[in-house]
Short mmCIF file of C-alpha atoms in Angstrom, two decimals:
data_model
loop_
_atom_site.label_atom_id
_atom_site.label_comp_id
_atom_site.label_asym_id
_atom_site.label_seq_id
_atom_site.Cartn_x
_atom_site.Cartn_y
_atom_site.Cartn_z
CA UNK L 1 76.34 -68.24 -113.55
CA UNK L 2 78.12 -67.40 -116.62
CA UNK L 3 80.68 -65.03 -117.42
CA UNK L 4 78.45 -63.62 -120.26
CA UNK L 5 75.70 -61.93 -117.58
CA UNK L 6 75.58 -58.24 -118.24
CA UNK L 7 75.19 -56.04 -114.98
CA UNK L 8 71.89 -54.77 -114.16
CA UNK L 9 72.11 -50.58 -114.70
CA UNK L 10 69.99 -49.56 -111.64
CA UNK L 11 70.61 -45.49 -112.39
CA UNK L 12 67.58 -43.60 -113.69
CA UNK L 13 67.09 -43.10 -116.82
CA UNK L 14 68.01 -39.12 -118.04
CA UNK L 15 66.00 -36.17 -117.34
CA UNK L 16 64.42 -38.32 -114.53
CA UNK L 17 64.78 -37.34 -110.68
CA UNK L 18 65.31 -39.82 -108.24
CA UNK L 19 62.92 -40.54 -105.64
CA UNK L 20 64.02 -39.07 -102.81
CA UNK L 21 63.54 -35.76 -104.31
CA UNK L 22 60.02 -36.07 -105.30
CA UNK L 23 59.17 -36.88 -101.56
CA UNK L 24 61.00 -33.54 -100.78
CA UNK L 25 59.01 -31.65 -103.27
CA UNK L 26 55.82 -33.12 -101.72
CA UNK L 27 57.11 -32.43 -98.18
CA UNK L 28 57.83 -28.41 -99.15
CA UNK L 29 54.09 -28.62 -100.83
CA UNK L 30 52.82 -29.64 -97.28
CA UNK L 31 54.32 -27.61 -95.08
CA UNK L 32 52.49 -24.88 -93.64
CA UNK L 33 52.94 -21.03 -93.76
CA UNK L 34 54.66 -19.21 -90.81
CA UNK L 35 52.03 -18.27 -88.07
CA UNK L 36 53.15 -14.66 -87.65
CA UNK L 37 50.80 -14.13 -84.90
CA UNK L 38 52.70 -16.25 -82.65
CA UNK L 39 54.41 -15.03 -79.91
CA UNK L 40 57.96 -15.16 -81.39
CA UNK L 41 57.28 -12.36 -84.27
CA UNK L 42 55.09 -10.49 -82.20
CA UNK L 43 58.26 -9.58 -80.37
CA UNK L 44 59.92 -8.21 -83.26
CA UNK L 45 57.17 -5.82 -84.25
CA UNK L 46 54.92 -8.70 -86.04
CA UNK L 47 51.73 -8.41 -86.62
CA UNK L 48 49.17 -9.91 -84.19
CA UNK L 49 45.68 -11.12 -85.34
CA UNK L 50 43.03 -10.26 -82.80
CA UNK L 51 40.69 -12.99 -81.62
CA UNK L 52 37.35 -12.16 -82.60
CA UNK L 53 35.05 -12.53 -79.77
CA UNK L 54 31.50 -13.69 -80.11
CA UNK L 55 29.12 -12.60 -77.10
CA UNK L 56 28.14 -15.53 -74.89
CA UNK L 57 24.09 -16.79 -74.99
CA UNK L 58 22.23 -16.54 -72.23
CA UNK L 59 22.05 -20.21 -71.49
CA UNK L 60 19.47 -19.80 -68.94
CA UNK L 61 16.77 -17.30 -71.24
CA UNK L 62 14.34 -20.01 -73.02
CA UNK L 63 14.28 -19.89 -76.77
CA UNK L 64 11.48 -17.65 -78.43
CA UNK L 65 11.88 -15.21 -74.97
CA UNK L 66 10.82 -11.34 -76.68
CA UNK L 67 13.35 -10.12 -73.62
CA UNK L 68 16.18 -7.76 -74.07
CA UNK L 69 19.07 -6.95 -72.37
CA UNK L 70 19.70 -3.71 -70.09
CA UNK L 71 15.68 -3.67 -69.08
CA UNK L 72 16.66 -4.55 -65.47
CA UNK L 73 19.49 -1.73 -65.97
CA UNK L 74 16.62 0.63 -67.01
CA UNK L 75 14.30 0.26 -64.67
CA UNK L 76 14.89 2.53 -61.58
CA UNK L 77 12.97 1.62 -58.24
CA UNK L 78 10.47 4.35 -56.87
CA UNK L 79 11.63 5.87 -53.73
CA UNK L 80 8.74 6.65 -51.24
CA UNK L 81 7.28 9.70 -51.39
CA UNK L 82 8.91 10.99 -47.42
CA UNK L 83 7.59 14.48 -45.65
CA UNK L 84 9.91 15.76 -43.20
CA UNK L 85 8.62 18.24 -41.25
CA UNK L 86 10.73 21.57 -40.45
CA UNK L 87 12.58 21.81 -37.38
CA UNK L 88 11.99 25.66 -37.20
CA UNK L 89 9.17 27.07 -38.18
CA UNK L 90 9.84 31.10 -39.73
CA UNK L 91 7.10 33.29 -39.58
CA UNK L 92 6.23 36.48 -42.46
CA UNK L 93 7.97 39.57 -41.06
CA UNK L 94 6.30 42.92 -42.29
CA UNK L 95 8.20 45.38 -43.12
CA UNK L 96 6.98 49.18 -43.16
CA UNK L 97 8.05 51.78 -45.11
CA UNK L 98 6.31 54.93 -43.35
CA UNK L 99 4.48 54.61 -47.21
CA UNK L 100 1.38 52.78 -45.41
CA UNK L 101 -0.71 56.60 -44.78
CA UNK L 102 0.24 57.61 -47.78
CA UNK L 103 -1.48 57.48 -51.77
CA UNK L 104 1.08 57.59 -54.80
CA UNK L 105 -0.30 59.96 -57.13
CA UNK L 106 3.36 59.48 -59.49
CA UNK L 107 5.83 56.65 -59.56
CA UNK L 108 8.45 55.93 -62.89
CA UNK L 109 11.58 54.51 -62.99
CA UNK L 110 14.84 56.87 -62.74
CA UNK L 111 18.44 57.33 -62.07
CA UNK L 112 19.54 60.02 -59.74
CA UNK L 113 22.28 61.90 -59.07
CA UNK L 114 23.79 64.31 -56.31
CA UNK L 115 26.31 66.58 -56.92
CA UNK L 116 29.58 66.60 -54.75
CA UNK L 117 30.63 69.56 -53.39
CA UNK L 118 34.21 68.16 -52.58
CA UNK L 119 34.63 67.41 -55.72
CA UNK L 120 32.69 69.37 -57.93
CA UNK L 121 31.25 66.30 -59.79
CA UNK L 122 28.16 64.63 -60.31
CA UNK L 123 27.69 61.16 -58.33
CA UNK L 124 25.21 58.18 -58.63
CA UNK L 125 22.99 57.76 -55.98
CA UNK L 126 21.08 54.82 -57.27
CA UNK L 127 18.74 53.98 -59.86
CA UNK L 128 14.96 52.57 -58.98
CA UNK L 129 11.20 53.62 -58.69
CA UNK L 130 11.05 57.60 -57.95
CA UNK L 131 7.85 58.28 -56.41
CA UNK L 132 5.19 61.50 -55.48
CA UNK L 133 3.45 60.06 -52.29
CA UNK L 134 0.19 62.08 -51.13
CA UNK L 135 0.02 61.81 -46.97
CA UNK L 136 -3.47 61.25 -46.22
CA UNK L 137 -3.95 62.88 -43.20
CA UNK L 138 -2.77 66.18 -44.17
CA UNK L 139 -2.29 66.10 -47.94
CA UNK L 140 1.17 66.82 -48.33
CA UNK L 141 3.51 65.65 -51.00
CA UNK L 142 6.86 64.27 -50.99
CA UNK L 143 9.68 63.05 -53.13
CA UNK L 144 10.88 59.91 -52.31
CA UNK L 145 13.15 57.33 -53.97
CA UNK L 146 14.51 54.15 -53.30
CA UNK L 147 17.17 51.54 -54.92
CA UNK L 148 16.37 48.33 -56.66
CA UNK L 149 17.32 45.60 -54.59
CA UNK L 150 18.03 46.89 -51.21
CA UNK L 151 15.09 49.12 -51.14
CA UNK L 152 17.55 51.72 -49.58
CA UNK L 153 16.00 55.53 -49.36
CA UNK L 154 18.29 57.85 -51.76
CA UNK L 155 15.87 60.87 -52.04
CA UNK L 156 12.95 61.91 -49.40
CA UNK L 157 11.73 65.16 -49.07
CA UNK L 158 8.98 67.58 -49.25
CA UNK L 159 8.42 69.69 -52.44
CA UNK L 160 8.32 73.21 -51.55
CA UNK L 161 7.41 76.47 -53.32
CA UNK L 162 10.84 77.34 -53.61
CA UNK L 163 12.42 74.45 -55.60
CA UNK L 164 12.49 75.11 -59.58
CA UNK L 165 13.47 72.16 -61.70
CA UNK L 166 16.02 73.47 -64.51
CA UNK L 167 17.03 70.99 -67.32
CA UNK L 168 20.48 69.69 -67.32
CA UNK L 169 22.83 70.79 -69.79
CA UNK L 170 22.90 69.08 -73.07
CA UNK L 171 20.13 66.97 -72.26
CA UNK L 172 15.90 67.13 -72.48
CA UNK L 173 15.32 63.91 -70.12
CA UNK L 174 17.14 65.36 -67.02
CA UNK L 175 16.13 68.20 -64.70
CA UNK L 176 18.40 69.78 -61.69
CA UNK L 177 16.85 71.17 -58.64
CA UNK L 178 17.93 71.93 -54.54
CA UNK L 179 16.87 70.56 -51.82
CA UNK L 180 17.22 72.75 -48.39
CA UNK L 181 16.39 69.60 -45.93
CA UNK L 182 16.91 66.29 -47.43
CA UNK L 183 16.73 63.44 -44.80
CA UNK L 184 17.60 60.58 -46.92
CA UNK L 185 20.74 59.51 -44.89
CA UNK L 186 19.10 60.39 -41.74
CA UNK L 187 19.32 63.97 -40.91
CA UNK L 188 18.71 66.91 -42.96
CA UNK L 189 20.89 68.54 -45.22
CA UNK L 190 21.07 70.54 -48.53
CA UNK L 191 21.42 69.19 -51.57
CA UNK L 192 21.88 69.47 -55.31
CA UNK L 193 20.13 66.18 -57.27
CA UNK L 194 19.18 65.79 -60.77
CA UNK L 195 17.42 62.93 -62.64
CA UNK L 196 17.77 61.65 -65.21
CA UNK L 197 14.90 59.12 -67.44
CA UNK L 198 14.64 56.83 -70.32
CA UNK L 199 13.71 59.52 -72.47
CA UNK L 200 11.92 63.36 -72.91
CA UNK L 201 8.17 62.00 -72.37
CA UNK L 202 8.82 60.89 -69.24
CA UNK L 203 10.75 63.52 -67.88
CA UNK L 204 7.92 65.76 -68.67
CA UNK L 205 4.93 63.89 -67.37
CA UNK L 206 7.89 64.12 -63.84
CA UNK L 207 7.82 67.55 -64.19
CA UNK L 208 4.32 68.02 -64.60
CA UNK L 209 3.70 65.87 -61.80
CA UNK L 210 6.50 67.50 -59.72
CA UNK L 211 4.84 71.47 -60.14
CA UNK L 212 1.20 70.09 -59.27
CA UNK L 213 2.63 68.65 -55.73
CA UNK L 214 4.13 72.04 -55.64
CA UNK L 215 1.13 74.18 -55.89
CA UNK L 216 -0.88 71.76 -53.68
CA UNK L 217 1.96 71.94 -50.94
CA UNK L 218 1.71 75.81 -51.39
CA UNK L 219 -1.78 75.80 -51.05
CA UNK L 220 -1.48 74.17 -47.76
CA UNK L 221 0.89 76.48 -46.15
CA UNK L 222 -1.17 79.74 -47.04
CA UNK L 223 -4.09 77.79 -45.43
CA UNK L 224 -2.35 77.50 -42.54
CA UNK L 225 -1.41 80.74 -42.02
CA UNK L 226 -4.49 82.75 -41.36
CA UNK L 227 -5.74 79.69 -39.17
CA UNK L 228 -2.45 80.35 -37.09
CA UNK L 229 -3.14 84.02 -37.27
CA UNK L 230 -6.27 83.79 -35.61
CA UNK L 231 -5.08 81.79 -33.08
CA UNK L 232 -2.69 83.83 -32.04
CA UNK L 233 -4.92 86.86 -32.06
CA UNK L 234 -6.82 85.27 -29.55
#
């Protein structure tokens, strides 16, 4: 070899890059993006992708089958129609009212009222059906009244001549009168009662109904007399 050779320039020529790092560039181009669903950023508050969940076929239903799922859900077994039969057997109680002998020639609903002597005030006695019952045996007429519901007696007594049915103050569907012998709790006693109804028609056709049981029970009782009379005479 001669002492003339020239050296052989092996650096790249300018504004070239060497090789190395255009197989970096290409490596950076390759890499992947951070998975920040994995379980290393989901434990800083990363967000996690949720898995999206496709329902599973029913291998064993045949293609083309018109079935749908939830009709065995649906469908609810018949239970046998069962007849027990009762282990005690209750029988209809009647219950009498001593109203059986009698007709009711009047009957409209009412509230009624007696007035405390104690007290000097005016208390409810109950509010229901107040009735004119005709005894058919010997035609006399009573007053007699009972609660709704319990059916509990809160009136009963004969309409005599002297009774006179006053209207309450202030009002033209209420009327006032005594009783000398009421036996609605059981034994008799005196009493002040007034009623009181839905409105002025009906507290008339009461007291219309009220006077006629009056004359017929006054009727009776001067029947009786000269009957008695006679009797006695001989």
């Amino acid at each position: 070899m001669s002492s003339d050779a020239k050296p052989v320039d092996t650096a790249p020529p300018a504004g070239e890059q060497p090789a190395t790092e255009e197989v970096k560039t290409e490596e950076k181009k390759d890499a992947k993006p951070l998975d920040l669903s994995s379980g290393v950023f989901s434990m800083f508050g990363g967000a996690t992708k949720k898995r999206e969940e496709k329902p599973e076929d029913d291998e064993d239903e045949p293609s083309g089958s018109s079935k749908k799922k939830g009709d065995d859900e649906d469908q609810v077994e018949e239970s046998p129609d069962v007849h027990f039969e009762p282990v005690v057997t209750l029988k209809p109680v009647e219950i009498t009212t001593s109203e059986e002998t009698e007709d009711s020639v009047f009957k409209m609903r009412a509230k009624l009222f007696k007035f405390d002597k104690d007290s000097r005030e005016w208390k409810e006695r109950g509010t229901g059906d107040v009735k004119l019952l005709k005894h058919k045996a010997n035609l006399k007429t009573r007053l007699v009244m009972r609660r709704d519901k319990t059916h509990k007696v809160c009136a009963n007594h004969y309409i005599t001549p002297e009774m006179k049915l006053t209207p309450n103050v202030g009002s033209d569907r209420s009327w006032v009168w005594n009783v000398a012998a009421d036996v609605s709790e059981g034994l008799p006693e005196p009493q002040t009662l007034a009623i009181r109804f839905a409105n002025s028609d009906n507290a008339n056709l009461f007291k219309e109904a009220f006077l006629k049981a009056q004359q017929e029970n006054e009727a009776l009782v001067t029947e009786t007399k000269p009957e008695e009379a006679k009797e006695a005479e001989a």
